[in-house]
Amino acid sequence: MPFILYLKREIGGSKEKTNHEIIACILKELGKGQSLIKHVTDRKGHDRRYSMDSSKITRELGWMPTVSFKKTIEWYR
């Protein structure tokens, strides 16, 4: 069905991580210390994590992640 290409789909890595885990990984890959992390006071609506469900695009189009998070960081360097 051609119309299926225009439906909304989330694309993620299928691996749940906390915000702290993500920034720690980025700093490690950049050769920086975790002392750069600055904690802030919690506020209403403060996100502790982000999670995307890629099952719809996998089910409908057979898409699977092929690039690791570390490779994504390298690409931005």
PDB file of N, CA, C and O in Angstrom:
ATOM      1  N   MET A   1       0.827  -1.174   0.000  1.00  0.00           N
ATOM      2  CA  MET A   1       0.000   0.000   0.000  1.00  0.00           C
ATOM      3  C   MET A   1       0.879   1.249   0.000  1.00  0.00           C
ATOM      4  O   MET A   1       1.641   1.444   0.942  1.00  0.00           O
ATOM      5  N   PRO A   2       0.802   2.093  -0.983  1.00  0.00           N
ATOM      6  CA  PRO A   2       1.648   3.284  -1.055  1.00  0.00           C
ATOM      7  C   PRO A   2       1.449   4.269   0.093  1.00  0.00           C
ATOM      8  O   PRO A   2       2.384   4.916   0.513  1.00  0.00           O
ATOM      9  N   PHE A   3       0.241   4.384   0.632  1.00  0.00           N
ATOM     10  CA  PHE A   3      -0.023   5.360   1.687  1.00  0.00           C
ATOM     11  C   PHE A   3       0.750   5.062   2.967  1.00  0.00           C
ATOM     12  O   PHE A   3       0.963   5.935   3.784  1.00  0.00           O
ATOM     13  N   ILE A   4       1.196   3.851   3.161  1.00  0.00           N
ATOM     14  CA  ILE A   4       1.886   3.456   4.386  1.00  0.00           C
ATOM     15  C   ILE A   4       3.168   4.264   4.594  1.00  0.00           C
ATOM     16  O   ILE A   4       3.602   4.477   5.708  1.00  0.00           O
ATOM     17  N   LEU A   5       3.760   4.786   3.535  1.00  0.00           N
ATOM     18  CA  LEU A   5       4.991   5.549   3.656  1.00  0.00           C
ATOM     19  C   LEU A   5       4.800   6.860   4.404  1.00  0.00           C
ATOM     20  O   LEU A   5       5.742   7.440   4.907  1.00  0.00           O
ATOM     21  N   TYR A   6       3.570   7.351   4.474  1.00  0.00           N
ATOM     22  CA  TYR A   6       3.311   8.648   5.072  1.00  0.00           C
ATOM     23  C   TYR A   6       2.822   8.570   6.518  1.00  0.00           C
ATOM     24  O   TYR A   6       2.548   9.592   7.112  1.00  0.00           O
ATOM     25  N   LEU A   7       2.755   7.392   7.069  1.00  0.00           N
ATOM     26  CA  LEU A   7       2.326   7.248   8.451  1.00  0.00           C
ATOM     27  C   LEU A   7       3.489   7.560   9.395  1.00  0.00           C
ATOM     28  O   LEU A   7       4.643   7.339   9.075  1.00  0.00           O
ATOM     29  N   LYS A   8       3.174   8.058  10.591  1.00  0.00           N
ATOM     30  CA  LYS A   8       4.189   8.377  11.594  1.00  0.00           C
ATOM     31  C   LYS A   8       4.757   7.096  12.202  1.00  0.00           C
ATOM     32  O   LYS A   8       4.024   6.186  12.540  1.00  0.00           O
ATOM     33  N   ARG A   9       6.081   7.078  12.318  1.00  0.00           N
ATOM     34  CA  ARG A   9       6.758   5.956  12.979  1.00  0.00           C
ATOM     35  C   ARG A   9       7.895   6.512  13.827  1.00  0.00           C
ATOM     36  O   ARG A   9       8.550   7.458  13.438  1.00  0.00           O
ATOM     37  N   GLU A  10       8.128   5.901  14.980  1.00  0.00           N
ATOM     38  CA  GLU A  10       9.266   6.279  15.816  1.00  0.00           C
ATOM     39  C   GLU A  10      10.453   5.410  15.436  1.00  0.00           C
ATOM     40  O   GLU A  10      10.302   4.225  15.159  1.00  0.00           O
ATOM     41  N   ILE A  11      11.617   6.019  15.399  1.00  0.00           N
ATOM     42  CA  ILE A  11      12.841   5.279  15.078  1.00  0.00           C
ATOM     43  C   ILE A  11      13.785   5.432  16.250  1.00  0.00           C
ATOM     44  O   ILE A  11      14.166   6.547  16.616  1.00  0.00           O
ATOM     45  N   GLY A  12      14.157   4.334  16.843  1.00  0.00           N
ATOM     46  CA  GLY A  12      15.045   4.356  18.000  1.00  0.00           C
ATOM     47  C   GLY A  12      15.992   3.179  17.959  1.00  0.00           C
ATOM     48  O   GLY A  12      15.976   2.366  17.033  1.00  0.00           O
ATOM     49  N   GLY A  13      16.814   3.095  18.973  1.00  0.00           N
ATOM     50  CA  GLY A  13      17.817   2.043  19.029  1.00  0.00           C
ATOM     51  C   GLY A  13      17.375   0.799  19.765  1.00  0.00           C
ATOM     52  O   GLY A  13      18.142  -0.143  19.908  1.00  0.00           O
ATOM     53  N   SER A  14      16.151   0.792  20.262  1.00  0.00           N
ATOM     54  CA  SER A  14      15.587  -0.368  20.970  1.00  0.00           C
ATOM     55  C   SER A  14      16.351  -0.707  22.245  1.00  0.00           C
ATOM     56  O   SER A  14      16.344  -1.837  22.686  1.00  0.00           O
ATOM     57  N   LYS A  15      17.045   0.277  22.813  1.00  0.00           N
ATOM     58  CA  LYS A  15      17.753   0.068  24.072  1.00  0.00           C
ATOM     59  C   LYS A  15      17.439   1.238  24.986  1.00  0.00           C
ATOM     60  O   LYS A  15      17.797   2.369  24.701  1.00  0.00           O
ATOM     61  N   GLU A  16      16.776   0.960  26.073  1.00  0.00           N
ATOM     62  CA  GLU A  16      16.385   2.023  27.003  1.00  0.00           C
ATOM     63  C   GLU A  16      17.576   2.432  27.862  1.00  0.00           C
ATOM     64  O   GLU A  16      18.281   1.593  28.407  1.00  0.00           O
ATOM     65  N   LYS A  17      17.818   3.742  27.954  1.00  0.00           N
ATOM     66  CA  LYS A  17      18.902   4.299  28.760  1.00  0.00           C
ATOM     67  C   LYS A  17      18.384   5.512  29.521  1.00  0.00           C
ATOM     68  O   LYS A  17      17.535   6.241  29.037  1.00  0.00           O
ATOM     69  N   THR A  18      18.943   5.744  30.709  1.00  0.00           N
ATOM     70  CA  THR A  18      18.610   6.963  31.441  1.00  0.00           C
ATOM     71  C   THR A  18      19.401   8.116  30.832  1.00  0.00           C
ATOM     72  O   THR A  18      20.393   7.910  30.119  1.00  0.00           O
ATOM     73  N   ASN A  19      18.964   9.341  31.117  1.00  0.00           N
ATOM     74  CA  ASN A  19      19.695  10.512  30.647  1.00  0.00           C
ATOM     75  C   ASN A  19      21.140  10.476  31.135  1.00  0.00           C
ATOM     76  O   ASN A  19      22.068  10.809  30.392  1.00  0.00           O
ATOM     77  N   HIS A  20      21.341  10.067  32.386  1.00  0.00           N
ATOM     78  CA  HIS A  20      22.699  10.005  32.950  1.00  0.00           C
ATOM     79  C   HIS A  20      23.552   8.984  32.203  1.00  0.00           C
ATOM     80  O   HIS A  20      24.733   9.242  31.924  1.00  0.00           O
ATOM     81  N   GLU A  21      23.001   7.828  31.872  1.00  0.00           N
ATOM     82  CA  GLU A  21      23.752   6.822  31.126  1.00  0.00           C
ATOM     83  C   GLU A  21      24.166   7.341  29.744  1.00  0.00           C
ATOM     84  O   GLU A  21      25.281   7.084  29.282  1.00  0.00           O
ATOM     85  N   ILE A  22      23.281   8.085  29.105  1.00  0.00           N
ATOM     86  CA  ILE A  22      23.577   8.618  27.778  1.00  0.00           C
ATOM     87  C   ILE A  22      24.705   9.643  27.845  1.00  0.00           C
ATOM     88  O   ILE A  22      25.677   9.560  27.083  1.00  0.00           O
ATOM     89  N   ILE A  23      24.627  10.593  28.760  1.00  0.00           N
ATOM     90  CA  ILE A  23      25.666  11.617  28.845  1.00  0.00           C
ATOM     91  C   ILE A  23      26.994  11.012  29.289  1.00  0.00           C
ATOM     92  O   ILE A  23      28.058  11.408  28.811  1.00  0.00           O
ATOM     93  N   ALA A  24      26.962  10.006  30.167  1.00  0.00           N
ATOM     94  CA  ALA A  24      28.197   9.342  30.588  1.00  0.00           C
ATOM     95  C   ALA A  24      28.861   8.648  29.404  1.00  0.00           C
ATOM     96  O   ALA A  24      30.090   8.715  29.247  1.00  0.00           O
ATOM     97  N   CYS A  25      28.079   8.018  28.553  1.00  0.00           N
ATOM     98  CA  CYS A  25      28.609   7.349  27.358  1.00  0.00           C
ATOM     99  C   CYS A  25      29.211   8.374  26.391  1.00  0.00           C
ATOM    100  O   CYS A  25      30.296   8.165  25.848  1.00  0.00           O
ATOM    101  N   ILE A  26      28.509   9.491  26.189  1.00  0.00           N
ATOM    102  CA  ILE A  26      29.012  10.536  25.284  1.00  0.00           C
ATOM    103  C   ILE A  26      30.342  11.081  25.795  1.00  0.00           C
ATOM    104  O   ILE A  26      31.317  11.203  25.040  1.00  0.00           O
ATOM    105  N   LEU A  27      30.409  11.395  27.085  1.00  0.00           N
ATOM    106  CA  LEU A  27      31.644  11.928  27.655  1.00  0.00           C
ATOM    107  C   LEU A  27      32.785  10.924  27.542  1.00  0.00           C
ATOM    108  O   LEU A  27      33.921  11.300  27.216  1.00  0.00           O
ATOM    109  N   LYS A  28      32.502   9.658  27.798  1.00  0.00           N
ATOM    110  CA  LYS A  28      33.535   8.619  27.689  1.00  0.00           C
ATOM    111  C   LYS A  28      34.069   8.550  26.263  1.00  0.00           C
ATOM    112  O   LYS A  28      35.282   8.507  26.039  1.00  0.00           O
ATOM    113  N   GLU A  29      33.180   8.536  25.278  1.00  0.00           N
ATOM    114  CA  GLU A  29      33.596   8.452  23.877  1.00  0.00           C
ATOM    115  C   GLU A  29      34.383   9.683  23.436  1.00  0.00           C
ATOM    116  O   GLU A  29      35.224   9.599  22.549  1.00  0.00           O
ATOM    117  N   LEU A  30      34.112  10.834  24.061  1.00  0.00           N
ATOM    118  CA  LEU A  30      34.830  12.066  23.729  1.00  0.00           C
ATOM    119  C   LEU A  30      36.108  12.238  24.554  1.00  0.00           C
ATOM    120  O   LEU A  30      36.834  13.215  24.390  1.00  0.00           O
ATOM    121  N   GLY A  31      36.351  11.258  25.452  1.00  0.00           N
ATOM    122  CA  GLY A  31      37.543  11.329  26.292  1.00  0.00           C
ATOM    123  C   GLY A  31      37.459  12.413  27.356  1.00  0.00           C
ATOM    124  O   GLY A  31      38.475  12.948  27.790  1.00  0.00           O
ATOM    125  N   LYS A  32      36.265  12.725  27.784  1.00  0.00           N
ATOM    126  CA  LYS A  32      36.030  13.760  28.796  1.00  0.00           C
ATOM    127  C   LYS A  32      35.596  13.120  30.108  1.00  0.00           C
ATOM    128  O   LYS A  32      35.003  12.049  30.112  1.00  0.00           O
ATOM    129  N   GLY A  33      35.862  13.795  31.203  1.00  0.00           N
ATOM    130  CA  GLY A  33      35.498  13.276  32.514  1.00  0.00           C
ATOM    131  C   GLY A  33      34.061  13.579  32.891  1.00  0.00           C
ATOM    132  O   GLY A  33      33.459  14.541  32.399  1.00  0.00           O
ATOM    133  N   GLN A  34      33.549  12.772  33.795  1.00  0.00           N
ATOM    134  CA  GLN A  34      32.176  12.977  34.253  1.00  0.00           C
ATOM    135  C   GLN A  34      32.042  14.207  35.146  1.00  0.00           C
ATOM    136  O   GLN A  34      30.932  14.609  35.488  1.00  0.00           O
ATOM    137  N   SER A  35      33.162  14.836  35.461  1.00  0.00           N
ATOM    138  CA  SER A  35      33.104  16.071  36.254  1.00  0.00           C
ATOM    139  C   SER A  35      32.418  17.186  35.469  1.00  0.00           C
ATOM    140  O   SER A  35      32.017  18.198  36.043  1.00  0.00           O
ATOM    141  N   LEU A  36      32.263  17.021  34.161  1.00  0.00           N
ATOM    142  CA  LEU A  36      31.565  18.010  33.334  1.00  0.00           C
ATOM    143  C   LEU A  36      30.050  17.961  33.528  1.00  0.00           C
ATOM    144  O   LEU A  36      29.349  18.881  33.123  1.00  0.00           O
ATOM    145  N   ILE A  37      29.562  16.888  34.148  1.00  0.00           N
ATOM    146  CA  ILE A  37      28.121  16.768  34.383  1.00  0.00           C
ATOM    147  C   ILE A  37      27.729  17.705  35.520  1.00  0.00           C
ATOM    148  O   ILE A  37      28.303  17.654  36.606  1.00  0.00           O
ATOM    149  N   LYS A  38      26.773  18.567  35.252  1.00  0.00           N
ATOM    150  CA  LYS A  38      26.268  19.492  36.263  1.00  0.00           C
ATOM    151  C   LYS A  38      24.824  19.125  36.577  1.00  0.00           C
ATOM    152  O   LYS A  38      23.970  19.140  35.703  1.00  0.00           O
ATOM    153  N   HIS A  39      24.579  18.758  37.809  1.00  0.00           N
ATOM    154  CA  HIS A  39      23.229  18.394  38.227  1.00  0.00           C
ATOM    155  C   HIS A  39      22.432  19.666  38.530  1.00  0.00           C
ATOM    156  O   HIS A  39      22.967  20.622  39.069  1.00  0.00           O
ATOM    157  N   VAL A  40      21.175  19.655  38.155  1.00  0.00           N
ATOM    158  CA  VAL A  40      20.299  20.800  38.397  1.00  0.00           C
ATOM    159  C   VAL A  40      19.147  20.356  39.291  1.00  0.00           C
ATOM    160  O   VAL A  40      18.831  19.175  39.376  1.00  0.00           O
ATOM    161  N   THR A  41      18.529  21.321  39.934  1.00  0.00           N
ATOM    162  CA  THR A  41      17.380  21.036  40.780  1.00  0.00           C
ATOM    163  C   THR A  41      16.236  20.521  39.924  1.00  0.00           C
ATOM    164  O   THR A  41      15.995  21.032  38.833  1.00  0.00           O
ATOM    165  N   ASP A  42      15.584  19.481  40.428  1.00  0.00           N
ATOM    166  CA  ASP A  42      14.439  18.942  39.703  1.00  0.00           C
ATOM    167  C   ASP A  42      13.385  20.013  39.499  1.00  0.00           C
ATOM    168  O   ASP A  42      13.196  20.890  40.340  1.00  0.00           O
ATOM    169  N   ARG A  43      12.701  19.931  38.388  1.00  0.00           N
ATOM    170  CA  ARG A  43      11.612  20.850  38.105  1.00  0.00           C
ATOM    171  C   ARG A  43      10.429  20.043  37.585  1.00  0.00           C
ATOM    172  O   ARG A  43      10.600  18.907  37.142  1.00  0.00           O
ATOM    173  N   LYS A  44       9.255  20.623  37.634  1.00  0.00           N
ATOM    174  CA  LYS A  44       8.060  19.950  37.147  1.00  0.00           C
ATOM    175  C   LYS A  44       8.262  19.570  35.675  1.00  0.00           C
ATOM    176  O   LYS A  44       8.667  20.396  34.864  1.00  0.00           O
ATOM    177  N   GLY A  45       8.003  18.322  35.355  1.00  0.00           N
ATOM    178  CA  GLY A  45       8.143  17.856  33.976  1.00  0.00           C
ATOM    179  C   GLY A  45       9.569  17.511  33.583  1.00  0.00           C
ATOM    180  O   GLY A  45       9.859  17.273  32.418  1.00  0.00           O
ATOM    181  N   HIS A  46      10.499  17.468  34.532  1.00  0.00           N
ATOM    182  CA  HIS A  46      11.894  17.147  34.262  1.00  0.00           C
ATOM    183  C   HIS A  46      11.998  15.698  33.781  1.00  0.00           C
ATOM    184  O   HIS A  46      11.591  14.776  34.479  1.00  0.00           O
ATOM    185  N   ASP A  47      12.522  15.497  32.592  1.00  0.00           N
ATOM    186  CA  ASP A  47      12.642  14.152  32.031  1.00  0.00           C
ATOM    187  C   ASP A  47      13.822  13.407  32.643  1.00  0.00           C
ATOM    188  O   ASP A  47      14.921  13.919  32.684  1.00  0.00           O
ATOM    189  N   ARG A  48      13.565  12.205  33.082  1.00  0.00           N
ATOM    190  CA  ARG A  48      14.636  11.354  33.601  1.00  0.00           C
ATOM    191  C   ARG A  48      15.149  10.406  32.525  1.00  0.00           C
ATOM    192  O   ARG A  48      16.247   9.894  32.602  1.00  0.00           O
ATOM    193  N   ARG A  49      14.332  10.154  31.531  1.00  0.00           N
ATOM    194  CA  ARG A  49      14.725   9.265  30.439  1.00  0.00           C
ATOM    195  C   ARG A  49      13.832   9.549  29.245  1.00  0.00           C
ATOM    196  O   ARG A  49      12.800  10.177  29.346  1.00  0.00           O
ATOM    197  N   TYR A  50      14.270   9.055  28.107  1.00  0.00           N
ATOM    198  CA  TYR A  50      13.478   9.120  26.889  1.00  0.00           C
ATOM    199  C   TYR A  50      13.404   7.703  26.342  1.00  0.00           C
ATOM    200  O   TYR A  50      14.377   6.971  26.378  1.00  0.00           O
ATOM    201  N   SER A  51      12.256   7.323  25.853  1.00  0.00           N
ATOM    202  CA  SER A  51      12.093   5.969  25.346  1.00  0.00           C
ATOM    203  C   SER A  51      11.249   6.016  24.081  1.00  0.00           C
ATOM    204  O   SER A  51      10.194   6.633  24.053  1.00  0.00           O
ATOM    205  N   MET A  52      11.741   5.373  23.047  1.00  0.00           N
ATOM    206  CA  MET A  52      11.006   5.315  21.784  1.00  0.00           C
ATOM    207  C   MET A  52      10.724   3.858  21.455  1.00  0.00           C
ATOM    208  O   MET A  52      11.560   2.991  21.687  1.00  0.00           O
ATOM    209  N   ASP A  53       9.570   3.606  20.928  1.00  0.00           N
ATOM    210  CA  ASP A  53       9.148   2.259  20.566  1.00  0.00           C
ATOM    211  C   ASP A  53       9.239   2.105  19.048  1.00  0.00           C
ATOM    212  O   ASP A  53       8.429   2.652  18.315  1.00  0.00           O
ATOM    213  N   SER A  54      10.240   1.368  18.591  1.00  0.00           N
ATOM    214  CA  SER A  54      10.456   1.172  17.157  1.00  0.00           C
ATOM    215  C   SER A  54       9.706  -0.033  16.596  1.00  0.00           C
ATOM    216  O   SER A  54       9.885  -0.380  15.432  1.00  0.00           O
ATOM    217  N   SER A  55       8.854  -0.652  17.401  1.00  0.00           N
ATOM    218  CA  SER A  55       8.213  -1.894  16.954  1.00  0.00           C
ATOM    219  C   SER A  55       7.328  -1.692  15.723  1.00  0.00           C
ATOM    220  O   SER A  55       7.234  -2.590  14.878  1.00  0.00           O
ATOM    221  N   LYS A  56       6.697  -0.528  15.587  1.00  0.00           N
ATOM    222  CA  LYS A  56       5.808  -0.299  14.443  1.00  0.00           C
ATOM    223  C   LYS A  56       6.584  -0.295  13.127  1.00  0.00           C
ATOM    224  O   LYS A  56       6.196  -0.955  12.161  1.00  0.00           O
ATOM    225  N   ILE A  57       7.715   0.420  13.074  1.00  0.00           N
ATOM    226  CA  ILE A  57       8.492   0.471  11.836  1.00  0.00           C
ATOM    227  C   ILE A  57       9.162  -0.874  11.551  1.00  0.00           C
ATOM    228  O   ILE A  57       9.323  -1.262  10.406  1.00  0.00           O
ATOM    229  N   THR A  58       9.517  -1.598  12.610  1.00  0.00           N
ATOM    230  CA  THR A  58      10.088  -2.936  12.425  1.00  0.00           C
ATOM    231  C   THR A  58       9.034  -3.888  11.872  1.00  0.00           C
ATOM    232  O   THR A  58       9.275  -4.612  10.911  1.00  0.00           O
ATOM    233  N   ARG A  59       7.860  -3.845  12.469  1.00  0.00           N
ATOM    234  CA  ARG A  59       6.768  -4.728  12.050  1.00  0.00           C
ATOM    235  C   ARG A  59       6.312  -4.410  10.623  1.00  0.00           C
ATOM    236  O   ARG A  59       6.141  -5.301   9.801  1.00  0.00           O
ATOM    237  N   GLU A  60       6.134  -3.132  10.294  1.00  0.00           N
ATOM    238  CA  GLU A  60       5.562  -2.765   9.001  1.00  0.00           C
ATOM    239  C   GLU A  60       6.568  -2.716   7.862  1.00  0.00           C
ATOM    240  O   GLU A  60       6.228  -3.005   6.718  1.00  0.00           O
ATOM    241  N   LEU A  61       7.812  -2.334   8.159  1.00  0.00           N
ATOM    242  CA  LEU A  61       8.793  -2.166   7.085  1.00  0.00           C
ATOM    243  C   LEU A  61      10.035  -3.037   7.231  1.00  0.00           C
ATOM    244  O   LEU A  61      10.906  -3.022   6.374  1.00  0.00           O
ATOM    245  N   GLY A  62      10.132  -3.754   8.357  1.00  0.00           N
ATOM    246  CA  GLY A  62      11.288  -4.617   8.576  1.00  0.00           C
ATOM    247  C   GLY A  62      12.546  -3.862   8.975  1.00  0.00           C
ATOM    248  O   GLY A  62      13.638  -4.413   8.951  1.00  0.00           O
ATOM    249  N   TRP A  63      12.389  -2.576   9.363  1.00  0.00           N
ATOM    250  CA  TRP A  63      13.546  -1.758   9.739  1.00  0.00           C
ATOM    251  C   TRP A  63      14.127  -2.219  11.061  1.00  0.00           C
ATOM    252  O   TRP A  63      13.410  -2.541  11.996  1.00  0.00           O
ATOM    253  N   MET A  64      15.449  -2.261  11.137  1.00  0.00           N
ATOM    254  CA  MET A  64      16.159  -2.577  12.377  1.00  0.00           C
ATOM    255  C   MET A  64      17.347  -1.630  12.477  1.00  0.00           C
ATOM    256  O   MET A  64      17.949  -1.280  11.452  1.00  0.00           O
ATOM    257  N   PRO A  65      17.727  -1.208  13.691  1.00  0.00           N
ATOM    258  CA  PRO A  65      18.903  -0.351  13.824  1.00  0.00           C
ATOM    259  C   PRO A  65      20.161  -1.115  13.398  1.00  0.00           C
ATOM    260  O   PRO A  65      20.307  -2.298  13.709  1.00  0.00           O
ATOM    261  N   THR A  66      21.025  -0.442  12.665  1.00  0.00           N
ATOM    262  CA  THR A  66      22.267  -1.077  12.211  1.00  0.00           C
ATOM    263  C   THR A  66      23.502  -0.326  12.681  1.00  0.00           C
ATOM    264  O   THR A  66      24.610  -0.812  12.502  1.00  0.00           O
ATOM    265  N   VAL A  67      23.311   0.852  13.261  1.00  0.00           N
ATOM    266  CA  VAL A  67      24.432   1.672  13.712  1.00  0.00           C
ATOM    267  C   VAL A  67      24.353   1.800  15.233  1.00  0.00           C
ATOM    268  O   VAL A  67      23.305   2.139  15.776  1.00  0.00           O
ATOM    269  N   SER A  68      25.461   1.553  15.908  1.00  0.00           N
ATOM    270  CA  SER A  68      25.476   1.633  17.371  1.00  0.00           C
ATOM    271  C   SER A  68      25.469   3.090  17.833  1.00  0.00           C
ATOM    272  O   SER A  68      25.783   4.011  17.068  1.00  0.00           O
ATOM    273  N   PHE A  69      25.131   3.288  19.087  1.00  0.00           N
ATOM    274  CA  PHE A  69      25.133   4.629  19.667  1.00  0.00           C
ATOM    275  C   PHE A  69      26.541   5.218  19.612  1.00  0.00           C
ATOM    276  O   PHE A  69      26.739   6.397  19.313  1.00  0.00           O
ATOM    277  N   LYS A  70      27.554   4.387  19.880  1.00  0.00           N
ATOM    278  CA  LYS A  70      28.945   4.854  19.825  1.00  0.00           C
ATOM    279  C   LYS A  70      29.314   5.328  18.421  1.00  0.00           C
ATOM    280  O   LYS A  70      29.991   6.338  18.258  1.00  0.00           O
ATOM    281  N   LYS A  71      28.870   4.616  17.404  1.00  0.00           N
ATOM    282  CA  LYS A  71      29.127   5.028  16.019  1.00  0.00           C
ATOM    283  C   LYS A  71      28.425   6.349  15.717  1.00  0.00           C
ATOM    284  O   LYS A  71      28.947   7.183  14.976  1.00  0.00           O
ATOM    285  N   THR A  72      27.248   6.549  16.278  1.00  0.00           N
ATOM    286  CA  THR A  72      26.517   7.810  16.083  1.00  0.00           C
ATOM    287  C   THR A  72      27.304   8.970  16.690  1.00  0.00           C
ATOM    288  O   THR A  72      27.440  10.032  16.083  1.00  0.00           O
ATOM    289  N   ILE A  73      27.875   8.759  17.884  1.00  0.00           N
ATOM    290  CA  ILE A  73      28.693   9.797  18.513  1.00  0.00           C
ATOM    291  C   ILE A  73      29.897  10.108  17.640  1.00  0.00           C
ATOM    292  O   ILE A  73      30.228  11.267  17.408  1.00  0.00           O
ATOM    293  N   GLU A  74      30.562   9.077  17.115  1.00  0.00           N
ATOM    294  CA  GLU A  74      31.717   9.274  16.235  1.00  0.00           C
ATOM    295  C   GLU A  74      31.332  10.103  15.015  1.00  0.00           C
ATOM    296  O   GLU A  74      32.106  10.950  14.574  1.00  0.00           O
ATOM    297  N   TRP A  75      30.143   9.864  14.454  1.00  0.00           N
ATOM    298  CA  TRP A  75      29.707  10.575  13.273  1.00  0.00           C
ATOM    299  C   TRP A  75      29.617  12.077  13.549  1.00  0.00           C
ATOM    300  O   TRP A  75      29.936  12.894  12.701  1.00  0.00           O
ATOM    301  N   TYR A  76      29.182  12.446  14.756  1.00  0.00           N
ATOM    302  CA  TYR A  76      29.035  13.858  15.112  1.00  0.00           C
ATOM    303  C   TYR A  76      30.366  14.538  15.423  1.00  0.00           C
ATOM    304  O   TYR A  76      30.442  15.744  15.478  1.00  0.00           O
ATOM    305  N   ARG A  77      31.416  13.754  15.659  1.00  0.00           N
ATOM    306  CA  ARG A  77      32.723  14.335  15.996  1.00  0.00           C
ATOM    307  C   ARG A  77      33.242  15.047  14.839  1.00  0.00           C
ATOM    308  O   ARG A  77      33.591  15.631  14.151  1.00  0.00           O
TER     309      ARG A  77
END
